[in-house]
Coordinates of C-alpha atoms in Angstrom, one line a residue:
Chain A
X259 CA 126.9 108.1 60.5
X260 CA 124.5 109.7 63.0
X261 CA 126.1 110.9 66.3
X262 CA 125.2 108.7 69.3
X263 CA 125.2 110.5 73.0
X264 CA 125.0 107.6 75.9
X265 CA 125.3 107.9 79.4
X266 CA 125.9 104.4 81.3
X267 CA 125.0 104.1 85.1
X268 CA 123.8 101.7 87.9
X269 CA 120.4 101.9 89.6
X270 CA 117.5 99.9 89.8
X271 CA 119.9 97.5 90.8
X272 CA 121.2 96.5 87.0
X273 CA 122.7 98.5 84.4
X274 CA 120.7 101.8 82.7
X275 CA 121.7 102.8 79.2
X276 CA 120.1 106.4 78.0
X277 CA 120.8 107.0 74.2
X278 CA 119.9 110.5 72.6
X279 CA 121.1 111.9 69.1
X280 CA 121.6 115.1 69.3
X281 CA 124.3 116.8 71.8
X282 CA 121.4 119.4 73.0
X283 CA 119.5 116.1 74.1
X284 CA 122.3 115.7 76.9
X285 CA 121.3 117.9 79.0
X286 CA 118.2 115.4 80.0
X287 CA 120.4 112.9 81.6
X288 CA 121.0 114.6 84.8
X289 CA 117.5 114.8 85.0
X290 CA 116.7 111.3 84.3
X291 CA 119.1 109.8 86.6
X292 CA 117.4 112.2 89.4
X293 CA 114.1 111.1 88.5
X294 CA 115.2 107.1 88.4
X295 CA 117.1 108.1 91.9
X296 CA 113.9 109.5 93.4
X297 CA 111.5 106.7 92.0
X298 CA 114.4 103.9 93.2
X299 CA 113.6 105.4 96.6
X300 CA 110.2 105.4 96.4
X301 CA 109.8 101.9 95.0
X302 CA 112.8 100.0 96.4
X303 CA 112.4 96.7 98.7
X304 CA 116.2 97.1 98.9
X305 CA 116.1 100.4 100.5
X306 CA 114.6 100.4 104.2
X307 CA 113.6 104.0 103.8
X308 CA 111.7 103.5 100.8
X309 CA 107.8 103.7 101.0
X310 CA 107.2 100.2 99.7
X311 CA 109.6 99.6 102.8
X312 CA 107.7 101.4 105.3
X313 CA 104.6 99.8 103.8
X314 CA 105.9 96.2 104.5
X315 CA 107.1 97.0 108.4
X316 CA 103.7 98.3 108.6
X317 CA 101.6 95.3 107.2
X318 CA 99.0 94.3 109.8
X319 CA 99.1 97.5 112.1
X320 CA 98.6 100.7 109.9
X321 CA 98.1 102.2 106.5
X322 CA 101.0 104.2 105.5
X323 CA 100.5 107.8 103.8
X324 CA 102.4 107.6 100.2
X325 CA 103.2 109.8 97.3
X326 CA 101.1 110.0 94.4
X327 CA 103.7 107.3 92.5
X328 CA 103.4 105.4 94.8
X329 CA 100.1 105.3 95.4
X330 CA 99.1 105.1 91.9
X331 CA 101.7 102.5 90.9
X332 CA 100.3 100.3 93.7
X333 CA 96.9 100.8 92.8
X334 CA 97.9 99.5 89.4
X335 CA 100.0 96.5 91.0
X336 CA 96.9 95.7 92.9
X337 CA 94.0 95.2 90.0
X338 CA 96.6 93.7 87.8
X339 CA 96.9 91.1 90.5
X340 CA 94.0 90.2 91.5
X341 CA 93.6 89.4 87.0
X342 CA 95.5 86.4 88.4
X343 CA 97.8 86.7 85.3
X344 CA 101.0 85.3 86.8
X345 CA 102.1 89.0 88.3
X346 CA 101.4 89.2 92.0
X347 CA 102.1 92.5 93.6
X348 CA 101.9 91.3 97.6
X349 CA 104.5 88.2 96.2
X350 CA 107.5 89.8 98.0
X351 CA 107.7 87.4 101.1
X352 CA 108.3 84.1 99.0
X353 CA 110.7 86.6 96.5
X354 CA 112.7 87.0 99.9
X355 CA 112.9 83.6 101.1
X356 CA 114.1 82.0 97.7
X357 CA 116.4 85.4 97.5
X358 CA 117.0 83.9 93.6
X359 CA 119.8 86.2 92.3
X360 CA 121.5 86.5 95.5
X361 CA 124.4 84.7 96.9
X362 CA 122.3 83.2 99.5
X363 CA 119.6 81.8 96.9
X364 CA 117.8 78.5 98.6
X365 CA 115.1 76.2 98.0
X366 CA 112.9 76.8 101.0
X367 CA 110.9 74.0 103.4
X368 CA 108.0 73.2 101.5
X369 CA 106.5 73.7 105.0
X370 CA 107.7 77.0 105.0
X371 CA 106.5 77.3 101.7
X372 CA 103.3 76.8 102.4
X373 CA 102.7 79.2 105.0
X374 CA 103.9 81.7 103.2
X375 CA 102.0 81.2 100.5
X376 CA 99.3 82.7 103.1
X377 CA 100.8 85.9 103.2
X378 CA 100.9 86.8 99.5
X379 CA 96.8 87.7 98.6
X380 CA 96.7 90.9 96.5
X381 CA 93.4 91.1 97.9
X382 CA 94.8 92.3 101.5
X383 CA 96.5 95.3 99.6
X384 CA 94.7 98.0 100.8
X385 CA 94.5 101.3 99.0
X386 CA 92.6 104.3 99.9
X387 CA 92.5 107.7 98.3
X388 CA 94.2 109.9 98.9
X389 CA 97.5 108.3 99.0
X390 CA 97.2 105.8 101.8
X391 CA 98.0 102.2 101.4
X392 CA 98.7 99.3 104.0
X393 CA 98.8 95.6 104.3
X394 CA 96.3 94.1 106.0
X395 CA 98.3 90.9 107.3
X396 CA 101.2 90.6 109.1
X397 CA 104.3 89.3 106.9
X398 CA 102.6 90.6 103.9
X399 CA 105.1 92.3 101.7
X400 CA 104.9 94.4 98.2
X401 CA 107.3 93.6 96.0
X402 CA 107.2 95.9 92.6
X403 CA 109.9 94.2 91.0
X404 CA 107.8 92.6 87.8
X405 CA 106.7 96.4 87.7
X406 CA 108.4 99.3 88.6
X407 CA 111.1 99.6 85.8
X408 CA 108.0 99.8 83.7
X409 CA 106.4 102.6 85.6
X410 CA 109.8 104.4 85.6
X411 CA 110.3 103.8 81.8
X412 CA 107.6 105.3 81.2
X413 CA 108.1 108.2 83.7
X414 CA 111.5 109.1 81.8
X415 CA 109.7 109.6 78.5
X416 CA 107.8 111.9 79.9
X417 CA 110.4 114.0 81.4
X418 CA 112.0 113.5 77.8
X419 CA 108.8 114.9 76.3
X420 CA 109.1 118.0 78.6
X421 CA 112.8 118.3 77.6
X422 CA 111.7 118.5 73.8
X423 CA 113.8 115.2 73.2
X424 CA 112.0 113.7 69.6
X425 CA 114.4 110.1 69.6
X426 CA 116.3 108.2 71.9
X427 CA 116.3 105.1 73.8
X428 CA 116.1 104.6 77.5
X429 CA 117.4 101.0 78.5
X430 CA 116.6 100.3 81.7
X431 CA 118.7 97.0 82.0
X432 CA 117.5 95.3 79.2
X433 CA 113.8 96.8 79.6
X434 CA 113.9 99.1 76.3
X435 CA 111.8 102.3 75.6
X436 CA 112.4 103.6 72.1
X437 CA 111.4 107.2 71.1
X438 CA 110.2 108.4 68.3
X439 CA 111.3 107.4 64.6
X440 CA 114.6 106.2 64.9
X441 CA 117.3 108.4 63.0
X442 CA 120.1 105.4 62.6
X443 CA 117.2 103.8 59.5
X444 CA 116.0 105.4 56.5
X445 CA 112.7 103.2 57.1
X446 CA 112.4 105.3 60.7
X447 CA 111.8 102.1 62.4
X448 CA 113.9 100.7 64.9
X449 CA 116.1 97.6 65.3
X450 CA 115.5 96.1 68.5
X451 CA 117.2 92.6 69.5
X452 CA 116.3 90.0 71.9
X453 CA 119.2 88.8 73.9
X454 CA 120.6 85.7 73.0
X455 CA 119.7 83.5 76.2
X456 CA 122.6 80.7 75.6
X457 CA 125.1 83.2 75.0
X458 CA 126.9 85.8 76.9
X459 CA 124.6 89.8 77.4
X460 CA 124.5 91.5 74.5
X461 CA 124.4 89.1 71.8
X462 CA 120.8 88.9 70.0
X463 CA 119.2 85.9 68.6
X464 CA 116.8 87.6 66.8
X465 CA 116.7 91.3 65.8
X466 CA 112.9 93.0 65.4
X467 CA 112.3 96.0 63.7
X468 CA 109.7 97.9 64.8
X469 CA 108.5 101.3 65.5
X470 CA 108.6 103.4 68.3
X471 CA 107.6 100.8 71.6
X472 CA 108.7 99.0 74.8
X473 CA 110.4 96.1 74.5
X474 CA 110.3 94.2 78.0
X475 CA 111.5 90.3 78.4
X476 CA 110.6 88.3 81.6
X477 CA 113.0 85.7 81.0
X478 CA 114.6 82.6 83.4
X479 CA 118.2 82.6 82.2
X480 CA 119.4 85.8 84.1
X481 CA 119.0 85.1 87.9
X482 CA 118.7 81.4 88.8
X483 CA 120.4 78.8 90.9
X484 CA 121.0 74.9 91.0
X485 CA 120.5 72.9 93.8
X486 CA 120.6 69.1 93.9
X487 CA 121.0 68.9 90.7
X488 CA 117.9 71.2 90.3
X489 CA 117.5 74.5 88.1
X490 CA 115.3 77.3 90.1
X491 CA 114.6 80.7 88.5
X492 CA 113.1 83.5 89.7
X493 CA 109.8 83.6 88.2
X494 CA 107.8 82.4 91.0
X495 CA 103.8 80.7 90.6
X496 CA 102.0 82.6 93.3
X497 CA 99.8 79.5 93.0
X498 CA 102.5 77.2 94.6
X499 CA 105.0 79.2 95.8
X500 CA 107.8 77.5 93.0
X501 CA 109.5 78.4 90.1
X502 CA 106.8 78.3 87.7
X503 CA 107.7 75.2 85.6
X504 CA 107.9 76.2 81.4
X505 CA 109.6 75.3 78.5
X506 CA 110.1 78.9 78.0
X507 CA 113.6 80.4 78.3
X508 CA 111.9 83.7 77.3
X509 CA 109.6 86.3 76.3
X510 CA 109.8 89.3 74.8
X511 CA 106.8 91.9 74.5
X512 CA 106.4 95.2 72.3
X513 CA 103.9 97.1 73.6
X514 CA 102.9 101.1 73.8
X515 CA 103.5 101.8 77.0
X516 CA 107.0 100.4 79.1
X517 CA 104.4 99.6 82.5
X518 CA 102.2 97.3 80.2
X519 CA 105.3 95.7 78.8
X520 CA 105.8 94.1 82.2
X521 CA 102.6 93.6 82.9
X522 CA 102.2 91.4 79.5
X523 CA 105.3 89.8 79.6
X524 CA 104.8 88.6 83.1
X525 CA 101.4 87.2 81.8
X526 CA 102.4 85.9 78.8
X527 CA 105.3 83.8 80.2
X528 CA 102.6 82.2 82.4
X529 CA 100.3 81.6 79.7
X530 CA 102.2 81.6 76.5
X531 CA 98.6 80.2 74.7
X532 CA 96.9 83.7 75.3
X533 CA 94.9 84.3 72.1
X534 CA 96.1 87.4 70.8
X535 CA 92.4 89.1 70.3
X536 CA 92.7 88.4 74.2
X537 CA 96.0 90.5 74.2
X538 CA 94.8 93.4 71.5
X539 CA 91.8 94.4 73.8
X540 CA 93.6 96.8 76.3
X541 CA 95.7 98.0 72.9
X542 CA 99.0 98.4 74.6
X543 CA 100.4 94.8 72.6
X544 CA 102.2 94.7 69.6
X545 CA 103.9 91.8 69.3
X546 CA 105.8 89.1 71.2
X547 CA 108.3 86.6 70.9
X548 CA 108.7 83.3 73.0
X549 CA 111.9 82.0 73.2
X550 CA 111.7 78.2 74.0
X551 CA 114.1 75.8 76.0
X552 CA 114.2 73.6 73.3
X553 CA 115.4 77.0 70.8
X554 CA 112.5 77.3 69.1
X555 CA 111.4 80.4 68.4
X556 CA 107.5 81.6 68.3
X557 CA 106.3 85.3 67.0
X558 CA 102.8 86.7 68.2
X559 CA 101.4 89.5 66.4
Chain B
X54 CA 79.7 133.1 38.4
X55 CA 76.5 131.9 39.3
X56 CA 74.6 133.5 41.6
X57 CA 73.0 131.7 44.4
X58 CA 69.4 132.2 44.7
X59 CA 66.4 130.8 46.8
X60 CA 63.2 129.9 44.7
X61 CA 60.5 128.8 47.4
X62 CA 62.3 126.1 49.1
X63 CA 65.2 125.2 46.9
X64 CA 68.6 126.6 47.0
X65 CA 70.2 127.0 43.5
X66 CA 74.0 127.0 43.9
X67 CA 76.2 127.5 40.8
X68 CA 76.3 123.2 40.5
X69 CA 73.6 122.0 41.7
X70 CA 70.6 123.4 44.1
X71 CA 69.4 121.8 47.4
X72 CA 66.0 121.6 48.9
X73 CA 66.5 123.3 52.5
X74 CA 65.5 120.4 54.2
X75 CA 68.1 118.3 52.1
X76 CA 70.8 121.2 53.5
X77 CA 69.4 120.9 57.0
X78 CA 70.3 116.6 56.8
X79 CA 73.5 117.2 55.0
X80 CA 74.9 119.8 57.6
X81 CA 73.6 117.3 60.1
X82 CA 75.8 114.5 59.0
X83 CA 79.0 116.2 59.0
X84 CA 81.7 114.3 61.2
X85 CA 82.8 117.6 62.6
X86 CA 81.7 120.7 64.6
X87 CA 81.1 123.3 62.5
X88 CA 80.8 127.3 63.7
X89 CA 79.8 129.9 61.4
X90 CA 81.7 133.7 63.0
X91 CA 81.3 136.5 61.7
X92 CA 83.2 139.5 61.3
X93 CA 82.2 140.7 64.5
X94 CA 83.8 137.9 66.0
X95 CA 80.1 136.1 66.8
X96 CA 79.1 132.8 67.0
X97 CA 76.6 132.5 64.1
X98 CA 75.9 129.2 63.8
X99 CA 76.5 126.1 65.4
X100 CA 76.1 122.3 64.1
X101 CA 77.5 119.4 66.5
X102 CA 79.1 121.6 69.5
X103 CA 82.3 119.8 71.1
X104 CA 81.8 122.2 74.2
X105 CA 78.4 121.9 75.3
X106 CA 78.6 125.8 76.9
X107 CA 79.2 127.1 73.5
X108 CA 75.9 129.7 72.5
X109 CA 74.5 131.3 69.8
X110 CA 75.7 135.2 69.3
X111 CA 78.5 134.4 72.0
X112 CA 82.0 135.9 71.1
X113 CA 84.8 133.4 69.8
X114 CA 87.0 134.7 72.1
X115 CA 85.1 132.8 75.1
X116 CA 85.7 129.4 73.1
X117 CA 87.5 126.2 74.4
X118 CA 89.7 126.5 71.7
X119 CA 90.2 130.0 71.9
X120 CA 91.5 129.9 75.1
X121 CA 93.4 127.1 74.3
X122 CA 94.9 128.4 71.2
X123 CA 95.9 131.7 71.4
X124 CA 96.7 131.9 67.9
X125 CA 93.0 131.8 67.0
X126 CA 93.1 135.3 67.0
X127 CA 95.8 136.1 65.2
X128 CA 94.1 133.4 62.3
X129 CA 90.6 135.5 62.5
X130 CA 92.4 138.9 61.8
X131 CA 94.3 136.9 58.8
X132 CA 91.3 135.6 57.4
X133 CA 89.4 139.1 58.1
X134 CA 91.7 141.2 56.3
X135 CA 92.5 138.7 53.1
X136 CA 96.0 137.4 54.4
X137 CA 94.7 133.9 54.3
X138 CA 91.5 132.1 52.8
X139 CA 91.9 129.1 55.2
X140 CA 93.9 128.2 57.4
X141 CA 94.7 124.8 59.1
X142 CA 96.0 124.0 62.7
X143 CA 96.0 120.9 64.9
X144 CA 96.2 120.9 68.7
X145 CA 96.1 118.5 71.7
X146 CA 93.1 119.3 74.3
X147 CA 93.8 117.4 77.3
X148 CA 94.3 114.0 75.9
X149 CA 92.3 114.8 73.0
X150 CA 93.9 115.7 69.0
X151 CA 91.8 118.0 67.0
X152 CA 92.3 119.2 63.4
X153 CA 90.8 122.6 62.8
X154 CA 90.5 124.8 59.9
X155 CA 89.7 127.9 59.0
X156 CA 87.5 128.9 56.4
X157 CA 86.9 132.5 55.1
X158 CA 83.6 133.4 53.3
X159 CA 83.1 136.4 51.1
X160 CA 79.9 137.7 49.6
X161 CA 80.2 138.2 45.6
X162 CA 81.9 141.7 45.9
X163 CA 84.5 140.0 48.1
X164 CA 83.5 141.7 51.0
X165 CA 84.4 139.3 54.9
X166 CA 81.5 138.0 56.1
X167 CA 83.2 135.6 58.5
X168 CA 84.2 132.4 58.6
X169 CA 83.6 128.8 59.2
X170 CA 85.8 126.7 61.8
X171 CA 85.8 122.8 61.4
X172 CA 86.8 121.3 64.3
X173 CA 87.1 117.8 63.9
X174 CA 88.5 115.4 67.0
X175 CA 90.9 112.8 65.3
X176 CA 91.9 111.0 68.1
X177 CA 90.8 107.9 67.1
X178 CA 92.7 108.6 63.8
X179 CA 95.7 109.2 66.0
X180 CA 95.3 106.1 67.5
X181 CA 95.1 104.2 64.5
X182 CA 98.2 106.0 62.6
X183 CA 100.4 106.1 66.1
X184 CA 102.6 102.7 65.3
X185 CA 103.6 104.8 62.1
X186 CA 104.1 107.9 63.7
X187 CA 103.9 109.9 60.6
X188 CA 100.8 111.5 62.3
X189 CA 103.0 112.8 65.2
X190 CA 105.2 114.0 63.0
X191 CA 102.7 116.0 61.0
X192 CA 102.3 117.8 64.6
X193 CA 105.5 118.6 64.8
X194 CA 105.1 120.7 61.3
X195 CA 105.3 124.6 62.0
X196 CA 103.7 124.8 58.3
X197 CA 99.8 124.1 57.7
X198 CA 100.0 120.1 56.5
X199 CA 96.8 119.6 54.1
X200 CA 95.6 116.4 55.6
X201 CA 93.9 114.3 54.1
X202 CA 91.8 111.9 56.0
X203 CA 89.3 109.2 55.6
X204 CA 86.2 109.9 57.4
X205 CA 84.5 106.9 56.9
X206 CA 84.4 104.5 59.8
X207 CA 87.2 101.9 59.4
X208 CA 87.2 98.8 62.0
X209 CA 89.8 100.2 64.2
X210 CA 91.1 97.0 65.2
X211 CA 91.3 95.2 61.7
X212 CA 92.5 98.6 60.8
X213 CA 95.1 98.3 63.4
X214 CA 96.1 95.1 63.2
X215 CA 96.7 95.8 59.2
X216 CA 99.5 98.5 59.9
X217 CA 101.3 96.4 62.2
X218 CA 101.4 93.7 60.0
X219 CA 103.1 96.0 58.0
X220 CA 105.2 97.9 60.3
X221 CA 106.7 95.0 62.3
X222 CA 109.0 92.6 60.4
X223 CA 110.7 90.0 63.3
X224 CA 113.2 88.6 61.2
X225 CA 115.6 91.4 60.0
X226 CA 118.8 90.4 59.3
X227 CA 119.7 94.3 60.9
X228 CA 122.2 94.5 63.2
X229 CA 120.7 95.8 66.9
X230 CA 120.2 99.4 67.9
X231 CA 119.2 98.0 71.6
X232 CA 118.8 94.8 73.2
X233 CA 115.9 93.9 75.4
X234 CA 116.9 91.0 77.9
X235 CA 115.8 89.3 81.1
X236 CA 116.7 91.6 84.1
X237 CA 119.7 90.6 85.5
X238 CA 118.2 91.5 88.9

């Protein structure tokens, strides 16, 4: 049976997994969970030193010099926005008000609602090279959530590349990066499964094989409350401030790169009837499966 | 053998004979850059330049790949003093693959007259093979792999789509190596 190396830590604010298979690869974890560490501070809205902090206390006075990550993951934020594909980078003030996932979680006044829906246009994210980016409204704030782990995904197999690590798999709490051909298969190809969302983490449903690829879920049966007999989630419609309503429990996308797994997963589960030609275009998509509330299951490839 | 010949404008090769304008089309249509160095180390011929500075009677040793294989040299002397007839390498330019080879050419007493280098970009090839990753692994390879590649122009996407039909298989009755899942936060 093929050896297995695995570190297990917390960051990002869920549970990271790195998997290598050879005892040389070790010697990138350190690394990794320095690079995760820096980016955490970097990207954090949990974190008041962070730059997407100091970007937020900033919105409506000044534009706030940034790092190159930074910069360019906000840039990237920014035009995948304004696509108005469900992900909206400047969404953080209605994020913080419903606080889904927190003790605290509430459905807010619709009145309140409403105004902040004012604060949340991706438009007002202003970026300007080199490395400067503010928020031209007061109350506006970034929130890189539906992002970031992407970014950083991706990030890490870099730094793996540099390390000369050929296989592994980086799990950044469920967002899955697998690389190169998978040793544990004679067919190279890698088993990936997709979390059972009716039973307890770590049980599959459905179990994919596929070759090396980012496997990211957007998915409402993780952080969610019920109020008056009402189920909220945390996949909030920019469009009207609520839990978007679906008959999705979840989605699950295989693409190239672990930024555009996000990216399509967030847009998928707001428009689960995008034609696939649609989704092959930028070539990053590979496949998806919709999970549905009613336990169907639905394959896109 | 043989011998090639020239009768007023025909080329007679040992199968067959081409009119020089027929040669002139034929070495146009190649997919690939094609250099002809001699055994000075000269820049003889050029058909399809990737690097736009490259010039005629200009020494190898100031080419983009030159620089950005140092081996090149070591390959030349190879070829120069009969170690090797040809000789095959790939690289990564930037964010571009390329597959070069190595070609020595002899006149009929065997004397080095130089050699041709075929440098072909196969990015787009890359890109269609990367959901395998058997190409990447052919990289990997510290011994000269003899690929063998289509040059004819496939539909990329069709082309694409066709190996992951093949490649991903949703309902495996496998057990998990990972599990992707909603965030918990």
């Amino acid at each position: 049976m093929m050896p297995k190396y695995q570190t297990h830590f917390k960051a990002l604010g869920t549970k990271i997994t790195l998997t290598v298979f050879s005892s040389f690869d070790q010697q990138v974890f350190a690394p990794s969970k320095h690079l995760i560490d820096y980016y955490e501070k970097l990207f954090s809205i949990y974190l008041s030193d962070s730059e997407i902090s100091r970007i937020n206390r900033a919105a409506g006075q000044k534009m706030i010099k940034v790092s190159t990550p930074t910069f360019d993951l906000v840039t990237l934020a920014k035009k995948i926005s304004l696509k108005s594909w469900g992900f909206n980078a400047a969404i953080g003030p209605l994020v913080k008000e419903w606080n889904v996932g927190f003790e605290d979680a509430h459905r807010p006044d619709k009145n309140q609602v409403r105004q902040l829906l004012h604060q949340i246009d991706p438009q007002k994210i202003a970026t300007q090279a080199p490395n400067l980016i503010g928020l031209q409204q007061t109350g506006m704030q970034l929130d890189l959530g539906g992002i970031a782990k992407g970014y950083i995904a991706d990030r890490l197999e870099d730094l793996w590349a540099a390390f000369g690590v050929r296989t592994g798999i980086i799990d950044l709490g469920g967002n899955l990066l697998t690389i190169g051909n998978s040793p544990l298969h004679a067919d190279q190809k890698w088993r990936i499964g997709i979390q059972d969302p009716w039973n307890p983490r770590g049980k599959a449903l459905r179990v994919v094989r596929m070759p090396a690829c980012s496997a990211v879920t957007s998915g409402i049966y993780e952080r969610n409350f019920t109020e008056n007999h009402h189920f909220y989630h945390h996949i909030l419609d920019p469009r009207t401030g609520y839990p978007l309503k679906t008959q999705l429990m979840g989605v699950t996308v295989f693409t190239d790169q672990s930024v555009w797994g996000e990216i399509e997963s967030t847009r998928l589960f707001f428009n689960p009837e995008t034609a696939v030609d649609e989704l092959k275009k930028d070539r990053h998509f590979m496949a998806a499966v919709f999970v549905y509330q009613n336990h169907e299951i639905r394959i896109l490839k | 053998m043989k011998k090639t010949f020239i009768k007023n404008d025909t080329l007679f090769f040992e199968n067959g004979n081409l009119k020089i304008s027929e040669l002139v089309n034929l070495l146009k249509a190649l997919p690939f850059e094609v250099l002809f160095i001699d055994s000075a180390g000269r820049i003889k011929l050029i058909i399809h330049p990737l690097d736009p500075d490259l010039k005629l009677n200009q020494r190898i040793s100031s080419h983009l790949f030159f620089k950005t294989m140092p081996a090149t040299f070591d390959f030349l002397e190879k070829l120069k003093h009969g170690k090797n007839s040809k000789i095959s390498r790939a690289l990564k330019v930037k964010e571009e693959y390329y597959n070069l080879t190595f070609i020595a050419i002899y006149d009929e007493n065997q004397k080095y007259l130089g050699c041709l280098q075929i440098s072909e970009n196969i990015t787009e090839i890359i890109k269609k093979y990367r959901y395998g990753g058997f190409i990447e692994s052919e990289f990997q390879k510290s011994k000269q792999p003899d690929h063998d590649f289509h040059y004819h122009d496939q539909s990329s996407e069709t082309y694409r789509q066709e190996i992951e039909k093949d490649l991903i298989d949703i309902n495996t009755d496998d057990d998990s190596d990972a599990i992707s899942g909603a965030s918990e936060l």
